[in-house]
Amino acid sequence: MSGQAGAGQVSLATGTAGPDAALEDLDGNAVQLLDYAAGKPTLIEFWAAWCEQCEALQPEIDEVVADFGEQVNVVAVAVAVAQSLRRVRRHAESHGAEYPYLWDSEGEAVRAYSATTTSIVVILDAEGKVAYTGVGPDQDLVGAVTGILSAQQAGED
């Protein structure tokens, strides 16, 4: 299932292998992005505490977590633009984050995924290939995840 919200290509082309990137967890430990994609479809949001579009997209991401929490990984990649690790940590704590927030202090994930703005979502399928990209608050992430899971089940039959 491929989906683009908005005009033109967002992030990586559908079917491209999702690249890994060195990040930090909110405790400052070095982690690899693809370690959070362990064999399940994975929704990655490029996010910032100051991003109004990210805030508007949050209910859709919360619905993905509520509906597909066991079947799909969700990860927020906090961009290191106009925010600090401390601010990201405070946001995650105050909002009771149900999924990991990772800190992209060097912009490695931003560059690897060509995430030129915040509120970009990339969903990798269970094989780690880009199955969806979109940007902005009007994305149908529940629909995208449903389609990816349906395609995965059809492939297993």
XYZ file of N, CA, C and O in Angstrom:
628
model
N 0.867 -1.195 0.000
C 0.000 0.000 0.000
C 0.885 1.220 0.000
O 1.770 1.353 0.819
N 0.666 2.104 -0.876
C 1.451 3.319 -0.909
C 0.504 4.476 -0.677
O -0.638 4.438 -1.085
N 1.000 5.475 0.017
C 0.154 6.633 0.233
C 0.982 7.873 0.372
O 1.966 7.854 1.072
N 0.603 8.888 -0.287
C 1.264 10.174 -0.161
C 0.210 11.187 0.230
O -0.830 11.247 -0.394
N 0.520 11.933 1.270
C -0.359 13.050 1.622
C 0.312 14.304 1.090
O 1.495 14.490 1.308
N -0.392 15.105 0.398
C 0.220 16.310 -0.152
C 0.793 16.026 -1.529
O 0.674 14.939 -2.061
N 1.454 17.006 -2.093
C 1.940 16.893 -3.464
C 3.359 16.359 -3.494
O 4.178 16.705 -2.658
N 3.643 15.508 -4.462
C 5.006 15.056 -4.699
C 5.458 13.991 -3.727
O 4.735 13.560 -2.845
N 6.692 13.566 -3.928
C 7.291 12.519 -3.108
C 7.678 13.086 -1.748
O 8.283 14.130 -1.647
N 7.298 12.364 -0.700
C 7.678 12.730 0.657
C 8.654 11.676 1.157
O 8.366 10.489 1.068
N 9.802 12.081 1.641
C 10.774 11.164 2.209
C 11.278 10.195 1.150
O 11.627 10.608 0.062
N 11.309 8.901 1.453
C 11.870 7.882 0.566
C 10.804 7.246 -0.315
O 9.642 7.186 0.059
N 11.219 6.719 -1.440
C 10.292 6.062 -2.361
C 9.767 4.768 -1.761
O 10.493 4.038 -1.078
N 8.497 4.484 -2.025
C 7.883 3.239 -1.593
C 8.689 2.066 -2.147
O 9.107 2.089 -3.303
N 8.918 1.056 -1.303
C 9.697 -0.110 -1.703
C 11.165 -0.023 -1.352
O 11.878 -1.024 -1.380
N 11.638 1.182 -1.001
C 13.023 1.385 -0.588
C 13.236 0.749 0.782
O 12.362 0.834 1.643
N 14.394 0.151 1.001
C 14.716 -0.385 2.331
C 14.863 0.781 3.304
O 15.529 1.778 2.995
N 14.228 0.664 4.447
C 14.331 1.701 5.476
C 15.738 1.729 6.039
O 16.213 0.714 6.553
N 16.422 2.852 5.939
C 17.798 2.921 6.430
C 17.859 2.974 7.961
O 16.911 3.405 8.615
N 18.964 2.524 8.498
C 19.187 2.622 9.934
C 19.788 3.986 10.236
O 20.238 4.693 9.329
N 19.768 4.364 11.483
C 20.363 5.639 11.893
C 20.717 5.543 13.373
O 20.001 4.906 14.147
N 21.818 6.166 13.746
C 22.241 6.212 15.148
C 21.509 7.349 15.844
O 21.555 8.495 15.394
N 20.808 7.020 16.924
C 20.039 7.989 17.701
C 20.362 7.789 19.178
O 21.205 6.968 19.522
N 19.659 8.525 20.025
C 19.766 8.327 21.463
C 18.365 8.139 22.021
O 17.411 8.745 21.526
N 18.250 7.303 23.070
C 16.976 7.260 23.777
C 16.927 8.477 24.700
O 17.885 9.269 24.747
N 15.847 8.654 25.427
C 15.704 9.865 26.235
C 16.583 9.870 27.483
O 16.668 10.880 28.173
N 17.270 8.758 27.729
C 18.252 8.706 28.819
C 19.664 8.969 28.311
O 20.628 8.884 29.061
N 19.790 9.259 27.010
C 21.102 9.564 26.431
C 21.889 8.355 25.963
O 23.049 8.474 25.590
N 21.268 7.158 25.957
C 21.947 5.950 25.500
C 21.899 5.853 23.978
O 20.881 6.159 23.366
N 23.003 5.409 23.386
C 23.059 5.224 21.937
C 22.167 4.054 21.535
O 22.210 2.988 22.160
N 21.333 4.264 20.512
C 20.449 3.225 19.986
C 20.452 3.315 18.463
O 20.863 4.320 17.893
N 19.978 2.262 17.829
C 19.824 2.229 16.377
C 18.338 2.243 16.060
O 17.561 1.488 16.658
N 17.936 3.057 15.113
C 16.528 3.195 14.772
C 15.891 1.854 14.402
O 14.800 1.527 14.881
N 16.544 1.062 13.581
C 15.933 -0.179 13.109
C 15.806 -1.236 14.206
O 15.068 -2.213 14.032
N 16.475 -1.041 15.352
C 16.252 -1.939 16.489
C 14.813 -1.830 16.983
O 14.306 -2.740 17.634
N 14.154 -0.719 16.674
C 12.765 -0.492 17.093
C 11.770 -0.987 16.046
O 10.570 -0.821 16.209
N 12.273 -1.575 14.964
C 11.413 -2.040 13.876
C 11.304 -3.559 13.835
O 10.776 -4.106 12.894
N 11.776 -4.215 14.852
C 11.879 -5.672 14.979
C 10.749 -6.498 14.369
O 9.832 -6.907 15.059
N 10.828 -6.772 13.073
C 9.956 -7.734 12.426
C 8.478 -7.385 12.338
O 7.670 -8.242 11.999
N 8.112 -6.157 12.628
C 6.712 -5.726 12.528
C 6.680 -4.455 11.697
O 7.658 -3.716 11.661
N 5.536 -4.156 11.086
C 5.426 -2.831 10.479
C 5.726 -1.764 11.539
O 5.385 -1.939 12.715
N 6.388 -0.703 11.120
C 6.829 0.327 12.064
C 6.504 1.710 11.538
O 6.911 2.073 10.432
N 5.756 2.470 12.332
C 5.415 3.852 12.011
C 6.460 4.747 12.662
O 6.662 4.685 13.877
N 7.134 5.545 11.846
C 8.152 6.483 12.329
C 7.651 7.885 12.036
O 7.392 8.227 10.878
N 7.533 8.704 13.088
C 7.135 10.102 12.896
C 8.331 10.995 13.203
O 8.962 10.855 14.248
N 8.634 11.910 12.294
C 9.664 12.928 12.533
C 8.958 14.086 13.213
O 8.071 14.711 12.638
N 9.335 14.377 14.428
C 8.518 15.108 15.384
C 9.314 16.202 16.100
O 10.520 16.086 16.289
N 8.592 17.247 16.540
C 9.162 18.275 17.418
C 8.064 18.768 18.362
O 6.888 18.828 17.981
N 8.454 19.111 19.565
C 7.501 19.592 20.575
C 6.808 20.876 20.107
O 5.652 21.112 20.448
N 7.488 21.685 19.310
C 6.938 22.968 18.855
C 6.094 22.848 17.582
O 5.512 23.814 17.121
N 6.003 21.640 17.022
C 5.357 21.435 15.723
C 3.845 21.306 15.885
O 3.344 20.316 16.405
N 3.100 22.330 15.418
C 1.638 22.312 15.515
C 1.035 21.200 14.662
O 0.021 20.597 15.037
N 1.626 20.908 13.502
C 1.118 19.826 12.658
C 1.304 18.470 13.349
O 0.450 17.586 13.235
N 2.428 18.306 14.075
C 2.659 17.069 14.831
C 1.593 16.914 15.912
O 1.060 15.816 16.123
N 1.281 18.005 16.581
C 0.247 17.980 17.627
C -1.113 17.614 17.024
O -1.861 16.810 17.586
N -1.424 18.164 15.853
C -2.691 17.862 15.189
C -2.749 16.405 14.719
O -3.822 15.814 14.649
N -1.599 15.822 14.419
C -1.519 14.434 13.965
C -1.580 13.440 15.127
O -1.883 12.263 14.928
N -1.327 13.918 16.336
C -1.224 13.037 17.500
C -2.431 12.124 17.710
O -2.256 10.938 17.975
N -3.678 12.611 17.584
C -4.818 11.700 17.777
C -4.810 10.512 16.801
O -5.198 9.404 17.170
N -4.361 10.741 15.587
C -4.283 9.660 14.597
C -3.233 8.629 15.025
O -3.455 7.416 14.929
N -2.093 9.099 15.520
C -1.044 8.183 15.996
C -1.534 7.440 17.235
O -1.323 6.233 17.362
N -2.217 8.144 18.140
C -2.769 7.490 19.327
C -3.749 6.386 18.933
O -3.795 5.331 19.566
N -4.528 6.625 17.877
C -5.485 5.618 17.404
C -4.754 4.400 16.830
O -5.166 3.259 17.054
N -3.654 4.616 16.122
C -2.844 3.498 15.619
C -2.336 2.670 16.798
O -2.428 1.438 16.790
N -1.825 3.342 17.828
C -1.317 2.637 19.015
C -2.449 1.851 19.680
O -2.285 0.678 20.024
N -3.613 2.470 19.840
C -4.749 1.816 20.506
C -5.258 0.626 19.698
O -5.561 -0.436 20.254
N -5.357 0.783 18.376
C -5.950 -0.255 17.530
C -4.971 -1.370 17.151
O -5.381 -2.505 16.946
N -3.684 -1.023 17.008
C -2.715 -1.974 16.449
C -1.463 -2.132 17.301
O -0.437 -2.587 16.803
N -1.535 -1.769 18.570
C -0.361 -1.746 19.440
C 0.476 -3.001 19.457
O 1.701 -2.936 19.538
N -0.159 -4.170 19.365
C 0.588 -5.433 19.377
C 1.158 -5.786 18.004
O 2.105 -6.549 17.909
N 0.581 -5.236 16.951
C 0.960 -5.618 15.590
C 1.920 -4.643 14.926
O 2.537 -4.966 13.917
N 2.030 -3.430 15.481
C 2.797 -2.357 14.832
C 3.658 -1.646 15.884
O 3.192 -1.368 16.981
N 4.901 -1.368 15.502
C 5.760 -0.527 16.340
C 5.523 0.930 15.970
O 5.304 1.238 14.793
N 5.571 1.812 16.950
C 5.479 3.252 16.712
C 6.688 3.897 17.385
O 7.007 3.587 18.532
N 7.347 4.793 16.655
C 8.537 5.485 17.158
C 8.452 6.949 16.738
O 8.163 7.249 15.581
N 8.712 7.847 17.684
C 8.835 9.275 17.361
C 10.311 9.618 17.315
O 11.045 9.353 18.275
N 10.752 10.186 16.211
C 12.131 10.669 16.089
C 12.092 12.171 16.326
O 11.546 12.923 15.508
N 12.624 12.579 17.466
C 12.638 13.991 17.837
C 13.804 14.680 17.144
O 14.964 14.350 17.390
N 13.482 15.622 16.258
C 14.519 16.344 15.529
C 15.190 17.354 16.457
O 14.559 17.902 17.349
N 16.463 17.553 16.247
C 17.242 18.436 17.115
C 17.279 19.855 16.550
O 18.329 20.455 16.398
N 16.100 20.386 16.232
C 15.989 21.742 15.701
C 15.093 22.525 16.651
O 13.930 22.164 16.858
N 15.614 23.575 17.248
C 14.864 24.466 18.139
C 14.214 23.733 19.307
O 13.165 24.134 19.791
N 14.828 22.640 19.731
C 14.380 21.966 20.953
C 15.564 21.198 21.541
O 16.488 20.823 20.827
N 15.503 20.968 22.827
C 16.563 20.258 23.535
C 16.070 18.866 23.934
O 14.866 18.604 23.964
N 17.003 17.997 24.248
C 16.656 16.664 24.743
C 15.796 16.791 26.002
O 14.823 16.064 26.177
N 16.112 17.759 26.838
C 15.344 17.979 28.067
C 13.878 18.324 27.748
O 12.944 17.812 28.366
N 13.674 19.172 26.753
C 12.306 19.549 26.363
C 11.542 18.336 25.824
O 10.362 18.153 26.117
N 12.205 17.514 25.024
C 11.576 16.309 24.478
C 11.206 15.368 25.619
O 10.104 14.822 25.659
N 12.138 15.191 26.565
C 11.891 14.321 27.710
C 10.678 14.813 28.512
O 9.802 14.027 28.874
N 10.618 16.123 28.763
C 9.480 16.704 29.505
C 8.161 16.468 28.765
O 7.154 16.127 29.362
N 8.181 16.668 27.451
C 6.974 16.459 26.651
C 6.517 14.999 26.749
O 5.333 14.727 26.976
N 7.433 14.062 26.535
C 7.086 12.640 26.566
C 6.524 12.253 27.937
O 5.527 11.534 28.028
N 7.129 12.762 29.000
C 6.664 12.451 30.358
C 5.290 13.059 30.626
O 4.399 12.401 31.143
N 5.099 14.307 30.242
C 3.832 14.982 30.547
C 2.677 14.453 29.707
O 1.527 14.566 30.095
N 2.985 13.863 28.545
C 1.937 13.337 27.673
C 1.767 11.823 27.814
O 1.020 11.225 27.049
N 2.469 11.214 28.757
C 2.322 9.774 28.973
C 2.567 8.959 27.720
O 1.765 8.105 27.362
N 3.672 9.218 27.053
C 3.988 8.555 25.778
C 3.915 7.040 25.909
O 4.492 6.464 26.826
N 3.193 6.420 24.986
C 3.029 4.969 24.985
C 3.985 4.287 24.001
O 3.845 3.096 23.742
N 4.909 5.031 23.461
C 5.886 4.489 22.524
C 7.169 5.297 22.679
O 7.169 6.384 23.257
N 8.290 4.774 22.172
C 9.561 5.463 22.383
C 9.712 6.754 21.578
O 9.286 6.834 20.432
N 10.311 7.725 22.223
C 10.781 8.941 21.578
C 12.295 8.809 21.513
O 12.929 8.533 22.528
N 12.855 9.004 20.334
C 14.301 8.922 20.145
C 14.821 10.284 19.717
O 14.160 10.999 18.974
N 16.002 10.626 20.179
C 16.605 11.937 19.964
C 17.599 11.852 18.812
O 18.562 11.087 18.864
N 17.383 12.650 17.785
C 18.231 12.678 16.589
C 19.194 13.850 16.694
O 19.121 14.812 15.920
N 20.114 13.758 17.647
C 20.988 14.900 17.965
C 21.862 15.335 16.796
O 22.152 16.518 16.646
N 22.267 14.396 15.947
C 23.150 14.720 14.822
C 22.398 14.829 13.495
O 23.018 15.046 12.459
N 21.084 14.632 13.516
C 20.306 14.709 12.279
C 20.503 13.524 11.353
O 20.155 13.580 10.175
N 21.028 12.409 11.884
C 21.325 11.248 11.045
C 20.049 10.632 10.463
O 19.978 10.310 9.276
N 19.007 10.475 11.284
C 17.750 9.900 10.787
C 17.064 10.864 9.818
O 16.520 10.440 8.802
N 17.119 12.151 10.123
C 16.527 13.161 9.239
C 17.148 13.061 7.844
O 16.442 13.038 6.841
N 18.466 12.964 7.793
C 19.146 12.851 6.493
C 18.844 11.508 5.825
O 18.558 11.448 4.631
N 18.887 10.412 6.592
C 18.688 9.072 6.023
C 17.297 8.930 5.405
O 17.136 8.258 4.388
N 16.305 9.582 6.021
C 14.920 9.472 5.547
C 14.470 10.687 4.733
O 13.298 10.800 4.398
N 15.401 11.580 4.412
C 15.073 12.795 3.648
C 13.875 13.512 4.265
O 12.963 13.944 3.555
N 13.872 13.592 5.588
C 12.775 14.238 6.320
C 13.057 15.731 6.398
O 13.695 16.213 7.327
N 12.579 16.448 5.406
C 12.904 17.867 5.269
C 12.065 18.769 6.165
O 12.287 19.968 6.218
N 11.089 18.191 6.846
C 10.238 18.961 7.745
C 9.742 18.029 8.844
O 9.972 16.816 8.779
N 9.052 18.568 9.825
C 8.434 17.728 10.843
C 7.063 17.271 10.348
O 6.596 17.720 9.306
N 6.450 16.392 11.072
C 5.150 15.766 10.781
C 5.219 14.827 9.576
O 4.188 14.432 9.051
N 6.427 14.462 9.167
C 6.589 13.420 8.153
C 6.447 12.076 8.854
O 7.031 11.854 9.910
N 5.649 11.206 8.259
C 5.490 9.842 8.757
C 5.963 8.887 7.671
O 5.618 9.048 6.494
N 6.779 7.922 8.083
C 7.209 6.833 7.216
C 6.774 5.550 7.902
O 7.024 5.373 9.093
N 6.093 4.684 7.166
C 5.737 3.383 7.722
C 6.505 2.330 6.940
O 6.410 2.257 5.710
N 7.288 1.537 7.678
C 8.012 0.416 7.093
C 7.150 -0.829 7.232
O 6.471 -1.004 8.248
N 7.177 -1.705 6.236
C 6.461 -2.970 6.363
C 7.284 -3.923 7.235
O 8.367 -3.558 7.721
N 6.792 -5.140 7.437
C 7.472 -6.093 8.324
C 8.856 -6.483 7.810
O 9.701 -6.923 8.587
N 9.100 -6.304 6.510
C 10.420 -6.599 5.939
C 11.349 -5.388 5.996
O 12.474 -5.439 5.512
N 10.866 -4.272 6.523
C 11.709 -3.089 6.655
C 11.735 -2.202 5.425
O 12.583 -1.316 5.314
N 10.798 -2.410 4.501
C 10.731 -1.563 3.298
C 9.683 -0.472 3.489
O 8.672 -0.676 4.154
N 9.929 0.685 2.880
C 8.993 1.801 2.966
C 7.686 1.403 2.289
O 7.661 1.056 1.106
N 6.600 1.443 3.071
C 5.283 1.086 2.550
C 4.365 2.303 2.470
O 3.348 2.261 1.789
N 4.736 3.384 3.165
C 3.892 4.588 3.205
C 4.762 5.770 3.587
O 5.657 5.644 4.426
N 4.498 6.895 2.977
C 5.066 8.168 3.429
C 3.974 9.223 3.351
O 3.090 9.150 2.485
N 4.011 10.172 4.239
C 3.057 11.264 4.217
C 3.556 12.399 5.094
O 4.506 12.242 5.857
N 2.901 13.529 4.969
C 3.293 14.686 5.764
C 2.046 15.475 6.133
O 1.078 15.528 5.363
N 2.072 16.047 7.324
C 0.994 16.927 7.746
C -0.066 16.233 8.576
O -0.044 15.019 8.763
N -1.015 17.021 9.063
C -2.000 16.518 10.014
C -3.162 15.749 9.397
O -3.939 15.132 10.126
N -3.304 15.733 8.080
C -4.472 15.116 7.452
C -4.197 13.708 6.923
O -4.905 13.224 6.044
N -3.202 13.041 7.473
C -2.874 11.694 7.017
C -3.853 10.676 7.614
O -4.246 10.792 8.764
N -4.201 9.669 6.831
C -5.030 8.566 7.311
C -4.094 7.421 7.701
O -3.918 6.458 6.960
N -3.492 7.545 8.875
C -2.516 6.548 9.316
C -3.190 5.229 9.678
O -2.613 4.167 9.453
N -4.386 5.293 10.234
C -5.125 4.063 10.546
C -5.388 3.295 9.252
O -5.177 2.079 9.170
N -5.832 3.996 8.216
C -6.060 3.369 6.916
C -4.782 2.806 6.322
O -4.777 1.703 5.767
N -3.691 3.545 6.429
C -2.413 3.086 5.892
C -1.954 1.813 6.605
O -1.545 0.838 5.960
N -2.035 1.802 7.936
C -1.614 0.626 8.707
C -2.526 -0.565 8.392
O -2.050 -1.681 8.202
N -3.826 -0.319 8.294
C -4.770 -1.381 7.953
C -4.396 -2.010 6.612
O -4.360 -3.240 6.480
N -4.092 -1.175 5.629
C -3.700 -1.671 4.310
C -2.408 -2.465 4.343
O -2.287 -3.514 3.700
N -1.437 -1.999 5.097
C -0.136 -2.687 5.193
C -0.319 -4.044 5.881
O 0.217 -5.057 5.430
N -1.106 -4.072 6.953
C -1.348 -5.335 7.652
C -2.137 -6.307 6.773
O -1.855 -7.511 6.762
N -3.106 -5.811 6.006
C -3.885 -6.659 5.103
C -2.988 -7.256 4.019
O -3.083 -8.449 3.694
N -2.109 -6.432 3.464
C -1.181 -6.906 2.430
C -0.242 -7.957 3.007
O 0.071 -8.958 2.352
N 0.193 -7.736 4.230
C 1.092 -8.684 4.895
C 0.375 -10.019 5.109
O 0.930 -11.080 4.826
N -0.878 -9.960 5.579
C -1.631 -11.203 5.800
C -1.915 -11.917 4.482
O -1.850 -13.140 4.414
N -2.216 -11.173 3.436
C -2.473 -11.778 2.123
C -1.220 -12.484 1.619
O -1.295 -13.551 1.001
N -0.065 -11.900 1.885
C 1.202 -12.492 1.477
C 1.535 -13.754 2.247
O 2.276 -14.615 1.772
N 0.993 -13.890 3.455
C 1.269 -15.059 4.287
C 0.341 -16.219 3.931
O 0.627 -17.360 4.251
N -0.791 -15.919 3.308
C -1.771 -16.977 2.985
C -1.297 -17.845 1.829
O -0.604 -17.461 0.975
